[in-house]
XYZ file of C-alpha atoms in Angstrom:
762
model
C 140.357 -114.700 122.198
C 142.072 -112.715 119.461
C 145.281 -110.799 120.014
C 143.276 -107.560 119.764
C 140.903 -108.612 122.528
C 143.800 -109.683 124.720
C 145.674 -106.471 124.117
C 142.795 -104.155 124.932
C 141.308 -106.226 127.758
C 144.329 -105.173 129.818
C 143.545 -101.510 129.257
C 139.861 -101.613 130.226
C 140.351 -100.893 133.945
C 142.480 -97.894 133.058
C 139.849 -96.222 130.902
C 136.747 -94.408 132.074
C 133.456 -96.035 131.134
C 132.259 -92.923 129.338
C 135.371 -92.801 127.166
C 134.909 -96.448 126.158
C 131.268 -95.795 125.384
C 132.008 -92.619 123.391
C 134.533 -94.408 121.187
C 132.207 -97.342 120.521
C 129.211 -95.158 119.766
C 131.271 -93.118 117.323
C 132.211 -96.298 115.423
C 128.619 -97.592 115.479
C 127.178 -94.260 114.363
C 129.619 -93.914 111.483
C 129.424 -97.482 110.230
C 126.287 -99.232 111.443
C 123.456 -96.857 112.287
C 122.887 -95.846 108.680
C 121.184 -99.180 108.041
C 120.309 -100.211 111.578
C 119.150 -96.873 112.914
C 115.980 -95.102 111.838
C 115.775 -97.368 108.785
C 115.707 -100.489 111.015
C 116.908 -102.820 108.286
C 116.303 -106.483 109.075
C 114.123 -105.222 111.927
C 117.221 -104.226 113.893
C 117.781 -100.815 115.557
C 121.104 -100.591 117.401
C 120.743 -97.025 118.658
C 120.103 -98.085 122.266
C 121.324 -100.850 124.549
C 117.974 -102.598 124.853
C 117.786 -102.981 121.077
C 121.349 -104.334 120.997
C 120.506 -106.921 123.629
C 117.320 -107.899 121.812
C 118.879 -107.962 118.342
C 117.075 -108.924 115.145
C 116.165 -112.167 113.458
C 119.531 -113.746 114.359
C 119.212 -113.025 118.065
C 121.106 -110.714 120.424
C 123.750 -108.514 118.861
C 125.936 -108.363 121.958
C 126.717 -110.502 125.000
C 128.018 -107.979 127.552
C 131.462 -108.908 128.772
C 131.987 -111.484 126.014
C 132.964 -109.947 122.698
C 133.991 -113.313 121.284
C 130.419 -114.589 121.729
C 128.772 -111.434 120.376
C 127.191 -111.491 116.903
C 128.063 -107.840 116.337
C 131.749 -108.500 116.902
C 131.740 -111.589 114.681
C 129.999 -109.649 111.905
C 132.490 -106.781 111.878
C 135.381 -109.265 112.011
C 133.925 -110.640 108.729
C 135.169 -114.150 109.463
C 131.793 -115.872 109.439
C 128.690 -116.017 107.284
C 127.587 -112.504 108.300
C 129.912 -109.754 107.082
C 129.238 -106.176 108.115
C 129.163 -103.488 106.845
C 127.974 -105.105 103.599
C 130.020 -104.577 100.461
C 133.760 -104.292 100.029
C 134.413 -101.787 102.798
C 135.268 -103.196 106.195
C 136.112 -101.660 109.542
C 139.761 -101.092 110.373
C 141.448 -103.292 112.945
C 141.485 -100.342 115.337
C 137.703 -99.882 114.972
C 137.115 -103.588 115.520
C 139.265 -103.359 118.658
C 137.169 -100.424 119.929
C 133.993 -102.521 119.701
C 135.691 -105.501 121.357
C 136.917 -103.323 124.244
C 133.444 -101.821 124.696
C 131.655 -105.209 124.772
C 134.231 -106.669 127.165
C 133.687 -103.649 129.433
C 130.007 -104.593 129.689
C 128.769 -102.552 126.730
C 128.092 -99.369 128.741
C 125.369 -97.184 127.247
C 124.448 -94.034 129.156
C 121.321 -91.957 129.091
C 122.356 -89.947 126.053
C 120.074 -90.858 123.134
C 121.235 -90.974 119.542
C 117.824 -91.573 118.023
C 117.670 -88.105 116.457
C 121.311 -87.962 115.412
C 122.155 -88.638 111.755
C 124.101 -91.803 111.190
C 126.300 -90.924 108.222
C 128.602 -87.940 107.655
C 126.711 -86.627 104.631
C 123.382 -86.848 106.479
C 124.530 -84.334 109.098
C 123.913 -80.634 108.638
C 127.063 -78.889 107.335
C 128.590 -76.540 109.909
C 131.193 -73.918 109.051
C 134.483 -75.263 110.425
C 137.374 -73.189 111.727
C 139.742 -72.148 108.923
C 143.366 -73.273 109.367
C 145.918 -70.485 109.625
C 148.545 -69.812 107.014
C 146.750 -68.691 103.848
C 144.758 -65.657 102.743
C 142.096 -67.770 101.026
C 140.101 -70.235 103.176
C 140.176 -72.653 100.232
C 143.970 -72.526 100.147
C 144.134 -72.858 103.931
C 142.226 -76.147 103.931
C 144.100 -77.542 100.924
C 147.533 -76.546 102.223
C 146.810 -78.019 105.651
C 146.052 -81.351 103.996
C 149.163 -81.124 101.783
C 151.322 -80.518 104.864
C 149.737 -83.453 106.691
C 150.445 -85.730 103.719
C 153.991 -84.483 103.141
C 153.090 -82.906 99.785
C 154.171 -79.614 98.224
C 152.096 -77.305 95.974
C 153.239 -76.772 92.410
C 154.430 -73.362 91.223
C 151.885 -70.965 89.681
C 150.742 -71.579 86.101
C 151.793 -69.117 83.418
C 149.330 -66.434 82.356
C 148.939 -68.128 78.975
C 148.050 -71.411 80.674
C 145.642 -69.655 83.022
C 143.701 -67.763 80.370
C 143.166 -70.888 78.284
C 142.155 -72.850 81.407
C 139.656 -70.160 82.436
C 138.054 -69.898 78.985
C 137.476 -73.629 78.714
C 136.331 -73.990 82.338
C 133.758 -71.201 82.146
C 132.864 -70.968 78.449
C 133.895 -74.308 76.948
C 135.641 -72.389 74.141
C 139.254 -71.370 73.449
C 140.394 -67.750 73.787
C 141.366 -65.984 70.586
C 145.044 -65.016 70.146
C 144.000 -61.408 70.776
C 142.299 -62.330 74.058
C 145.372 -64.245 75.189
C 147.643 -61.349 74.332
C 145.417 -58.829 76.124
C 145.441 -60.828 79.369
C 149.186 -61.465 79.228
C 149.797 -57.746 78.713
C 147.504 -56.673 81.580
C 149.820 -56.216 84.566
C 147.213 -54.704 86.886
C 146.836 -56.531 90.244
C 143.199 -57.345 89.516
C 143.743 -58.619 85.965
C 142.771 -62.175 86.891
C 139.630 -61.117 88.786
C 138.578 -58.901 85.863
C 138.988 -61.798 83.443
C 136.824 -64.049 85.621
C 134.094 -61.390 85.784
C 134.211 -60.935 82.016
C 133.818 -64.656 81.360
C 131.020 -65.076 83.895
C 129.107 -62.266 82.153
C 129.333 -63.958 78.745
C 126.217 -65.720 77.360
C 128.568 -68.557 76.440
C 128.910 -69.293 80.182
C 125.325 -70.551 80.432
C 125.910 -72.866 77.478
C 128.981 -74.389 79.109
C 127.564 -74.861 82.611
C 124.116 -75.675 81.282
C 125.757 -78.652 79.573
C 127.075 -79.867 82.944
C 123.559 -79.734 84.388
C 121.975 -81.425 81.357
C 124.385 -84.329 81.894
C 123.160 -84.697 85.466
C 119.451 -84.616 84.558
C 119.772 -87.042 81.572
C 118.595 -84.543 78.910
C 117.363 -85.913 75.571
C 115.190 -84.821 72.641
C 113.670 -88.301 72.226
C 112.272 -90.996 74.499
C 114.720 -93.756 73.626
C 113.985 -97.491 73.438
C 112.778 -99.032 70.171
C 110.294 -96.377 69.061
C 112.455 -93.464 70.289
C 109.654 -90.931 69.808
C 110.616 -87.263 69.494
C 109.997 -84.733 72.260
C 109.226 -81.790 70.007
C 109.659 -79.192 72.735
C 112.286 -80.621 75.108
C 114.558 -77.792 73.966
C 112.434 -75.372 75.992
C 113.818 -76.956 79.161
C 117.363 -76.888 77.752
C 117.029 -73.154 77.053
C 115.552 -72.611 80.519
C 118.676 -74.199 82.038
C 121.063 -72.082 79.946
C 119.187 -68.890 80.790
C 119.120 -69.779 84.500
C 122.896 -70.159 84.636
C 123.407 -66.939 82.686
C 121.126 -65.087 85.109
C 123.021 -66.585 88.063
C 119.681 -67.692 89.390
C 120.091 -68.661 93.071
C 120.511 -72.418 93.166
C 117.738 -72.865 95.738
C 115.305 -71.080 93.390
C 116.624 -73.154 90.468
C 115.681 -76.302 92.393
C 112.278 -74.956 93.435
C 111.348 -74.068 89.868
C 112.286 -77.489 88.537
C 110.609 -79.488 91.277
C 107.532 -77.335 91.803
C 107.462 -74.183 89.684
C 103.763 -74.647 89.008
C 102.942 -75.096 92.708
C 105.174 -72.415 94.190
C 104.194 -69.809 91.604
C 100.675 -70.970 90.727
C 98.470 -69.530 88.032
C 95.689 -70.304 85.618
C 97.471 -72.367 82.984
C 94.505 -72.260 80.627
C 94.537 -68.483 80.559
C 98.147 -67.596 81.243
C 99.616 -70.401 79.172
C 97.129 -70.046 76.318
C 96.846 -67.603 73.479
C 97.557 -64.561 75.641
C 100.352 -64.267 78.199
C 100.237 -60.922 80.042
C 103.654 -59.327 80.182
C 103.792 -59.448 83.987
C 103.167 -63.211 83.875
C 106.026 -64.105 81.510
C 108.330 -64.768 84.467
C 105.854 -67.319 85.821
C 105.969 -69.093 82.469
C 109.775 -69.184 82.709
C 109.508 -70.753 86.170
C 107.029 -73.358 84.960
C 109.431 -74.366 82.188
C 111.745 -75.675 84.904
C 109.337 -78.539 85.609
C 110.227 -79.777 82.136
C 112.923 -81.695 84.038
C 110.321 -84.398 84.607
C 109.054 -84.483 81.004
C 112.318 -85.212 79.167
C 113.342 -88.544 80.666
C 113.753 -91.822 78.794
C 110.402 -93.509 78.311
C 109.156 -96.277 76.061
C 106.143 -95.339 73.983
C 104.737 -98.817 74.592
C 104.133 -97.925 78.251
C 101.406 -95.539 77.060
C 99.283 -98.609 76.305
C 99.245 -99.477 80.015
C 98.382 -96.446 82.120
C 99.379 -97.968 85.457
C 102.709 -99.184 84.136
C 103.408 -95.804 82.568
C 102.680 -94.029 85.867
C 104.878 -96.451 87.807
C 107.793 -96.016 85.406
C 107.372 -92.244 85.286
C 107.254 -91.908 89.066
C 110.323 -94.143 89.393
C 112.215 -91.953 86.933
C 111.140 -88.849 88.869
C 112.389 -90.319 92.165
C 115.705 -91.503 90.729
C 116.360 -88.181 88.975
C 115.487 -86.134 92.062
C 117.744 -88.281 94.239
C 120.754 -88.242 91.926
C 120.540 -84.575 90.838
C 119.726 -82.859 94.126
C 120.624 -85.338 96.879
C 123.626 -87.058 95.315
C 122.228 -90.440 96.354
C 121.333 -93.620 94.508
C 117.738 -94.541 95.291
C 117.142 -97.082 92.516
C 117.834 -100.172 94.655
C 115.060 -99.214 97.064
C 112.419 -99.502 94.357
C 112.424 -103.279 94.857
C 113.800 -103.714 98.401
C 115.465 -101.829 101.224
C 118.745 -100.337 100.075
C 121.577 -102.748 100.834
C 124.104 -100.090 101.815
C 122.399 -96.786 102.574
C 119.656 -96.015 105.084
C 116.937 -95.831 102.445
C 114.014 -98.196 102.860
C 111.585 -99.320 100.202
C 108.909 -97.366 102.034
C 111.100 -94.239 101.812
C 111.271 -94.742 98.056
C 107.509 -94.851 97.638
C 106.938 -91.964 100.063
C 109.034 -89.902 97.664
C 107.217 -91.390 94.666
C 103.932 -90.265 96.254
C 105.200 -86.681 95.971
C 104.670 -87.007 92.222
C 101.286 -88.747 92.354
C 98.736 -86.696 90.444
C 101.427 -84.813 88.525
C 100.932 -85.022 84.785
C 102.676 -83.646 81.746
C 100.902 -80.715 80.188
C 101.617 -79.009 76.873
C 100.990 -75.275 76.753
C 101.455 -72.987 73.738
C 103.969 -70.270 74.547
C 102.397 -67.386 72.659
C 102.847 -63.723 73.529
C 99.908 -61.342 73.829
C 100.554 -59.868 70.378
C 100.898 -63.175 68.579
C 97.316 -64.232 68.009
C 97.233 -63.459 64.265
C 100.453 -65.353 63.588
C 99.384 -68.172 65.900
C 96.235 -68.706 63.829
C 98.494 -69.701 60.935
C 99.994 -72.448 63.115
C 96.658 -73.971 64.192
C 96.140 -76.059 60.995
C 99.562 -77.628 61.489
C 98.699 -78.366 65.116
C 95.417 -79.915 64.023
C 97.331 -82.088 61.569
C 99.601 -83.255 64.383
C 96.608 -83.965 66.633
C 94.919 -86.004 63.902
C 98.062 -88.080 63.389
C 98.341 -88.725 67.120
C 94.719 -89.892 67.222
C 95.340 -92.300 64.332
C 98.337 -93.767 66.165
C 96.312 -94.156 69.365
C 93.476 -95.895 67.519
C 95.930 -98.276 65.863
C 97.543 -99.118 69.218
C 94.157 -99.540 70.877
C 93.027 -101.910 68.142
C 96.132 -104.031 68.712
C 95.091 -104.445 72.373
C 98.627 -104.903 73.585
C 99.845 -107.540 71.038
C 103.937 -106.279 68.876
C 101.648 -105.230 65.377
C 101.633 -106.999 61.924
C 104.574 -105.989 59.714
C 102.248 -103.910 57.525
C 100.688 -102.149 60.512
C 104.118 -101.593 62.019
C 105.267 -99.866 58.817
C 102.112 -97.717 58.784
C 102.736 -96.722 62.380
C 106.355 -95.803 61.659
C 105.177 -93.634 58.751
C 102.663 -91.882 61.004
C 105.333 -91.210 63.619
C 107.564 -89.685 60.962
C 104.699 -87.513 59.718
C 104.016 -86.432 63.289
C 107.599 -85.270 63.687
C 107.432 -83.395 60.409
C 104.221 -81.645 61.496
C 105.905 -80.407 64.657
C 109.076 -79.360 62.846
C 106.996 -77.371 60.341
C 105.520 -75.223 63.117
C 106.969 -71.712 63.562
C 109.585 -71.812 66.315
C 108.150 -69.051 68.442
C 104.760 -70.736 68.588
C 105.901 -74.179 69.630
C 104.464 -75.589 72.821
C 106.274 -76.245 76.079
C 105.949 -79.303 78.293
C 105.471 -78.634 81.997
C 103.971 -80.421 84.984
C 100.397 -79.843 86.082
C 97.923 -81.711 88.309
C 95.002 -84.004 87.871
C 91.905 -83.260 89.931
C 92.028 -86.703 91.532
C 95.293 -87.916 93.033
C 95.766 -91.683 92.805
C 96.988 -93.593 95.831
C 100.631 -94.657 95.892
C 101.406 -98.222 96.912
C 104.653 -99.927 97.783
C 105.246 -102.077 94.700
C 106.571 -105.473 95.630
C 109.771 -106.160 93.690
C 109.043 -102.898 91.851
C 106.280 -104.503 89.757
C 103.412 -102.130 88.972
C 100.824 -104.932 89.246
C 102.083 -106.246 92.603
C 100.757 -103.658 95.045
C 101.559 -103.574 98.728
C 100.642 -101.063 101.432
C 99.434 -97.566 100.607
C 101.963 -94.869 101.545
C 101.522 -91.154 102.048
C 103.960 -88.588 100.641
C 106.966 -88.021 102.871
C 110.726 -87.774 103.130
C 113.446 -90.381 103.749
C 113.507 -91.208 107.439
C 117.312 -91.199 107.646
C 117.466 -87.563 106.539
C 115.800 -84.524 108.031
C 112.225 -85.749 107.841
C 110.755 -82.316 107.180
C 107.289 -81.051 108.026
C 104.183 -83.202 107.702
C 102.254 -82.704 104.483
C 98.725 -81.796 105.472
C 96.069 -82.415 102.840
C 92.314 -81.808 103.086
C 90.219 -84.915 103.597
C 87.591 -83.595 101.208
C 86.987 -80.739 98.815
C 89.194 -79.541 95.978
C 92.766 -80.810 95.977
C 95.291 -78.014 96.450
C 98.621 -79.111 94.943
C 101.393 -78.859 97.505
C 103.307 -82.148 97.488
C 106.052 -81.078 95.130
C 106.093 -77.667 96.803
C 106.806 -79.388 100.122
C 109.533 -81.435 98.462
C 111.129 -78.324 96.937
C 111.083 -76.482 100.254
C 112.559 -79.486 102.065
C 115.356 -79.779 99.512
C 116.278 -76.091 99.803
C 116.044 -75.703 103.584
C 119.322 -74.396 104.989
C 119.553 -77.275 107.426
C 119.324 -79.868 104.660
C 122.524 -81.906 104.872
C 122.982 -82.794 101.203
C 121.688 -80.143 98.800
C 124.416 -77.516 99.150
C 127.197 -80.084 99.613
C 126.223 -81.899 96.422
C 126.139 -78.744 94.278
C 129.413 -77.212 95.501
C 131.004 -80.602 94.896
C 129.747 -80.500 91.280
C 131.154 -76.988 90.842
C 134.489 -78.072 92.334
C 134.608 -81.023 89.952
C 133.940 -78.721 87.002
C 137.136 -76.831 87.822
C 139.444 -79.589 89.055
C 138.189 -82.614 87.117
C 137.450 -84.460 90.354
C 135.089 -83.580 93.173
C 136.033 -83.395 96.832
C 133.733 -86.402 96.843
C 134.886 -88.288 93.752
C 131.449 -89.912 93.310
C 129.208 -86.840 92.765
C 125.985 -88.854 92.536
C 126.759 -91.074 95.516
C 127.315 -89.451 98.890
C 126.288 -92.736 100.495
C 128.295 -95.617 101.896
C 129.324 -97.015 98.531
C 130.610 -93.635 97.405
C 134.087 -92.240 97.974
C 134.832 -90.435 101.220
C 135.600 -86.701 100.857
C 139.291 -85.904 100.547
C 138.759 -82.529 102.283
C 135.617 -82.878 104.443
C 136.145 -79.595 106.298
C 136.597 -77.709 103.031
C 133.440 -79.292 101.618
C 131.427 -78.101 104.614
C 132.990 -74.632 104.479
C 132.058 -74.330 100.804
C 128.499 -75.581 101.426
C 127.864 -73.067 104.203
C 129.515 -70.261 102.227
C 127.359 -71.145 99.213
C 124.136 -70.840 101.191
C 125.160 -67.722 103.093
C 126.172 -65.962 99.871
C 122.677 -66.405 98.429
C 123.242 -69.752 96.654
C 125.158 -67.922 93.898
C 126.895 -70.340 91.529
C 128.911 -67.533 89.926
C 130.190 -66.366 93.323
C 131.348 -69.929 94.021
C 133.187 -70.048 90.665
C 135.006 -66.847 91.498
C 135.981 -67.932 95.006
C 137.460 -71.158 93.648
C 139.240 -69.554 90.700
C 140.837 -66.792 92.819
C 142.542 -69.408 94.991
C 146.201 -70.302 94.606
C 145.099 -73.936 94.454
C 143.261 -73.312 91.177
C 146.141 -71.262 89.731
C 148.808 -73.949 90.184
C 150.600 -75.361 87.184
C 150.121 -78.976 86.172
C 153.851 -79.655 86.451
C 154.713 -83.157 87.651
C 157.349 -84.022 90.217
C 158.314 -87.539 91.191
C 158.505 -86.962 94.946
C 154.919 -85.781 95.324
C 153.737 -88.184 92.637
C 155.055 -91.092 94.663
C 152.841 -90.050 97.590
C 149.710 -89.001 95.685
C 149.876 -90.235 92.110
C 146.199 -89.512 91.450
C 146.498 -85.941 92.770
C 143.594 -86.442 95.173
C 145.004 -83.763 97.483
C 145.616 -81.158 94.731
C 149.359 -80.606 94.889
C 149.155 -79.648 91.191
C 146.542 -78.751 88.591
C 145.006 -81.629 86.676
C 145.707 -81.701 82.962
C 142.472 -82.651 81.218
C 141.302 -83.583 77.748
C 138.510 -81.480 76.328
C 135.044 -83.009 76.494
C 133.372 -84.134 73.281
C 131.353 -80.943 72.840
C 134.367 -78.755 73.634
C 136.398 -80.467 70.914
C 133.722 -79.885 68.277
C 133.066 -76.325 69.435
C 136.783 -75.475 69.561
C 137.237 -76.740 65.996
C 134.368 -74.525 64.845
C 135.677 -71.526 66.789
C 139.283 -71.760 65.584
C 138.181 -72.324 61.974
C 135.957 -69.229 62.141
C 132.780 -71.209 61.451
C 131.059 -71.114 64.856
C 127.483 -69.807 64.796
C 126.901 -68.223 68.219
C 123.118 -68.040 68.015
C 121.496 -68.661 71.393
C 118.655 -71.112 71.990
C 115.968 -72.616 69.799
C 115.014 -76.063 68.506
C 117.689 -78.775 68.234
C 119.884 -79.062 65.168
C 120.395 -82.346 63.313
C 123.704 -82.063 61.451
C 124.502 -83.878 58.195
C 126.181 -87.238 58.686
C 128.045 -89.464 56.281
C 126.631 -92.734 55.012
C 129.058 -94.607 57.261
C 127.992 -92.597 60.312
C 124.330 -93.301 59.596
C 124.893 -97.057 59.582
C 124.002 -97.198 63.252
C 120.504 -95.812 62.767
C 117.537 -98.011 61.954
C 115.944 -95.562 59.494
C 117.930 -92.567 58.131
C 114.630 -90.706 57.775
C 114.543 -90.549 61.556
C 117.562 -88.233 61.456
C 115.875 -85.025 60.159
C 118.834 -82.908 58.974
C 118.169 -79.214 59.557
C 117.657 -77.366 56.286
C 119.605 -74.189 57.139
C 123.330 -74.840 56.603
C 124.325 -72.126 59.088
C 122.547 -74.103 61.838
C 124.931 -77.011 61.316
C 127.777 -74.977 62.824
C 126.087 -74.079 66.093
C 127.436 -75.084 69.497
C 127.130 -78.743 70.380
C 124.699 -78.137 73.236
C 122.091 -77.368 70.556
C 122.568 -80.625 68.646
C 119.661 -83.060 68.414
C 120.008 -85.594 71.249
C 118.501 -88.815 69.922
C 118.711 -91.360 72.705
C 118.947 -94.367 70.404
C 121.555 -92.750 68.146
C 124.191 -90.410 69.604
C 126.182 -88.239 67.198
C 129.087 -90.559 66.244
C 131.909 -88.031 66.669
C 130.680 -86.968 70.105
C 130.222 -90.594 71.114
C 133.825 -91.323 70.128
C 134.938 -88.772 72.707
C 132.792 -90.136 75.541
C 129.634 -88.046 75.332
C 127.230 -89.169 78.092
C 124.514 -91.764 77.833
C 121.301 -89.662 78.022
C 119.257 -92.547 79.396
C 120.719 -91.979 82.870
C 122.247 -89.287 85.025
C 125.893 -88.654 84.164
C 127.718 -87.221 87.166
C 131.194 -87.366 85.652
C 132.357 -87.912 82.082
C 134.493 -90.925 81.301
C 137.763 -90.327 79.445
C 138.885 -93.096 77.112
C 141.660 -93.280 74.542
C 140.632 -95.411 71.570
C 141.541 -95.644 67.885
C 138.243 -94.193 66.518
C 139.126 -90.863 68.129
C 142.209 -90.441 65.956
C 140.322 -91.634 62.888
C 137.542 -89.095 63.522
C 140.020 -86.240 63.955
C 141.952 -87.109 60.813
C 139.332 -88.407 58.404
C 135.861 -87.099 59.279
C 134.209 -84.761 56.836
C 133.465 -82.314 59.667
C 137.134 -81.885 60.686
C 138.362 -81.735 57.082
C 135.791 -79.067 56.228
C 136.935 -77.055 59.253
C 140.579 -77.433 58.153
C 139.626 -76.007 54.756
C 137.866 -73.077 56.436
C 140.887 -72.340 58.646
C 143.214 -72.540 55.658
C 141.039 -69.997 53.830
C 141.385 -67.643 56.823
C 145.153 -68.044 56.954
C 146.191 -68.069 53.300
C 146.503 -64.282 52.883
C 148.214 -63.636 56.222
C 151.947 -62.846 56.143
C 152.657 -65.414 58.880
C 150.080 -68.124 58.178
C 152.153 -70.722 60.000
C 152.350 -68.720 63.233
C 148.771 -67.432 63.028
C 147.413 -70.958 62.760
C 149.532 -72.156 65.663
C 148.430 -69.230 67.848
C 144.770 -69.844 67.041
C 145.021 -73.549 67.899
C 147.222 -73.429 71.022
C 147.144 -69.860 72.332
C 150.928 -69.443 72.082
C 153.745 -68.761 69.642
C 155.471 -71.799 68.102
C 159.027 -72.381 69.254
C 161.894 -72.073 66.775
C 162.052 -75.857 66.441
C 158.288 -76.085 65.889
C 158.518 -73.396 63.200
C 161.226 -75.307 61.374
C 159.238 -78.548 61.431
C 156.029 -76.801 60.356
C 157.799 -74.994 57.519
C 159.265 -78.260 56.291
C 155.810 -79.844 56.444
C 154.314 -77.001 54.374
C 156.902 -77.541 51.674
C 155.495 -81.034 51.188
C 151.802 -80.548 52.015
C 149.144 -77.887 51.353
C 148.040 -75.399 54.019
C 144.815 -77.354 54.549
C 146.826 -80.371 55.750
C 148.775 -78.140 58.149
C 145.469 -76.939 59.607
C 144.311 -80.549 59.969
C 147.564 -81.271 61.811
C 146.867 -78.362 64.218
C 143.485 -79.846 65.141
C 145.241 -83.105 66.002
C 147.835 -81.600 68.327
C 147.651 -82.789 71.932
C 147.951 -79.147 72.919
C 144.741 -78.401 71.016
C 142.851 -81.266 72.654
C 144.128 -80.802 76.216
C 144.059 -78.005 78.789
C 146.938 -77.555 81.218
């Protein structure tokens, strides 16, 4: 008998049976029932005593009165073949002792049932907790309570110059001008900070910045990826929908509903309303339908089109994985082939969710206003040309009957694909089509696919929700007659129900991360057992409830966070607090962060005076050097936009080719668009310095900035203010003046772009 058993065996008579049971059940619920509760992994459900005594394939889980002989105890001790919970995380010695004490006391298990109780913290409905005393802002109250408990001390407030630059980059992704900095510093009114936040939230640049965050999460791309990497000629319609939704401050629950089921929740006649004429009062429906473009922009190999069943299986898998990561903050991918090893997600759960998308198909609709028929007629020949090219490609693929083509045929096919892209690009912008989801008349059955293989079909499953979460209402469908689409509608309503445990938590965590660089849950796409535990669980729940009760307003959440003292701290380091919390998990100071790839490019354009602030439209392919194009198979597949002014637009509008990311953005850790990116990586590598010093883009911007500065009486100071938002110190002026005696103004401007203070936000 271990020392822990011996120690606690002496205390058993002194403790009430119900207290022993309550402690044990709390440990089991938090650590075991996620897999061995409703999910019944390995055929084992430990939510009642009878099931514990029966056990699974290995026999009884407990031997009442004998913890040392009990399989459950041996498994959590992790000193045998079976180690539970699976993975790296193990129970603490105190938790192991609780289970030992409970078994040795006879494993009491009263009449209270836990069968309907969620098994994991993030699967429980968020409830507004009591706010600790001591701070005006609830956010500050929760953070300060944690700091006190950890022996940490908040940093002093940031300066107004630091704050204004932080706010501009957080909300707009762009630097403030020297005039904007000066205006905020000079404003001594008590509501100066709140007024600045309101001004930035009202800017159209806000939607571009926060739209970029969302596009990371939903793996946005303008091409399909893989070897053929075919172009999605109208993916940009979804990108513009996202930007507009953030600018409108569309309630987040509506934002979800439109993306998951805009066509089902706001139905209409797509042939008539999405055709040549769109009545004015129906334009909003079209906007809602564009949200379903989420499921038309994912990575997909063109070769799958040759095998309809394989294409459907891959598409449905992508839909499930994207829905789970974006809205639920869970990783479902493992359950495609087998029950999830760590979270309470079974393979059947996976295919119940996949069945939600059965019968959904991509549909292209021309987005033409009611007065555009004459102009649209001029586009029809180009559309016919594109259709003819597509038919030729299909005939060629059909003739191949599934065999990688002869070299000559392959070249012909590549030429046709290029011509197809050119036909789409030649179409007038306002008459391009949009890709949305629609429904087939017949809905195919969804099977569990053994090992995830489309040809290895198991049992048929009906659409439904993961059993470990709130299971939601049954989806009733007519046994005969016309099919009325409602599967995705049911999914959207389930996701946005106020008692859903994950939806609000996941989004407020993403917003928090956007301001602090790290979420309360540091793994934004994994609220499961392999993810990080929340640093401030009570604050996370308070924010989630507040978010829902304030109408799911993202802008209101920004403002609440930014008005807190926690957000307005300086990033000053001190050794005492750093020794306790070096990673700043508990927010005793602001996190200094490097600008993201797009922010760096956009800031260079803004400071040099070159930025084109046009909103929306088709993607822009910028000119690249011969060296930069070395990574692309065929330079002709990088169609540089003809209008030079387009090349200086914000980075969110750049052409996202999945097989060939823009080299400069890739150097600064732009996301991989083949999968959901919940949090950007930050690396420090030599190519970053080389790009900032030698690339044609940065040198051209340095020339443009020099041209702006050359006639100013204080060119040195003006350049420094534009790049950093502050005046240079006397020492910095001396060094800069000495530099300008040796080098031209253009080189000084290049130096400014390479300052740490330009690339980082305090």
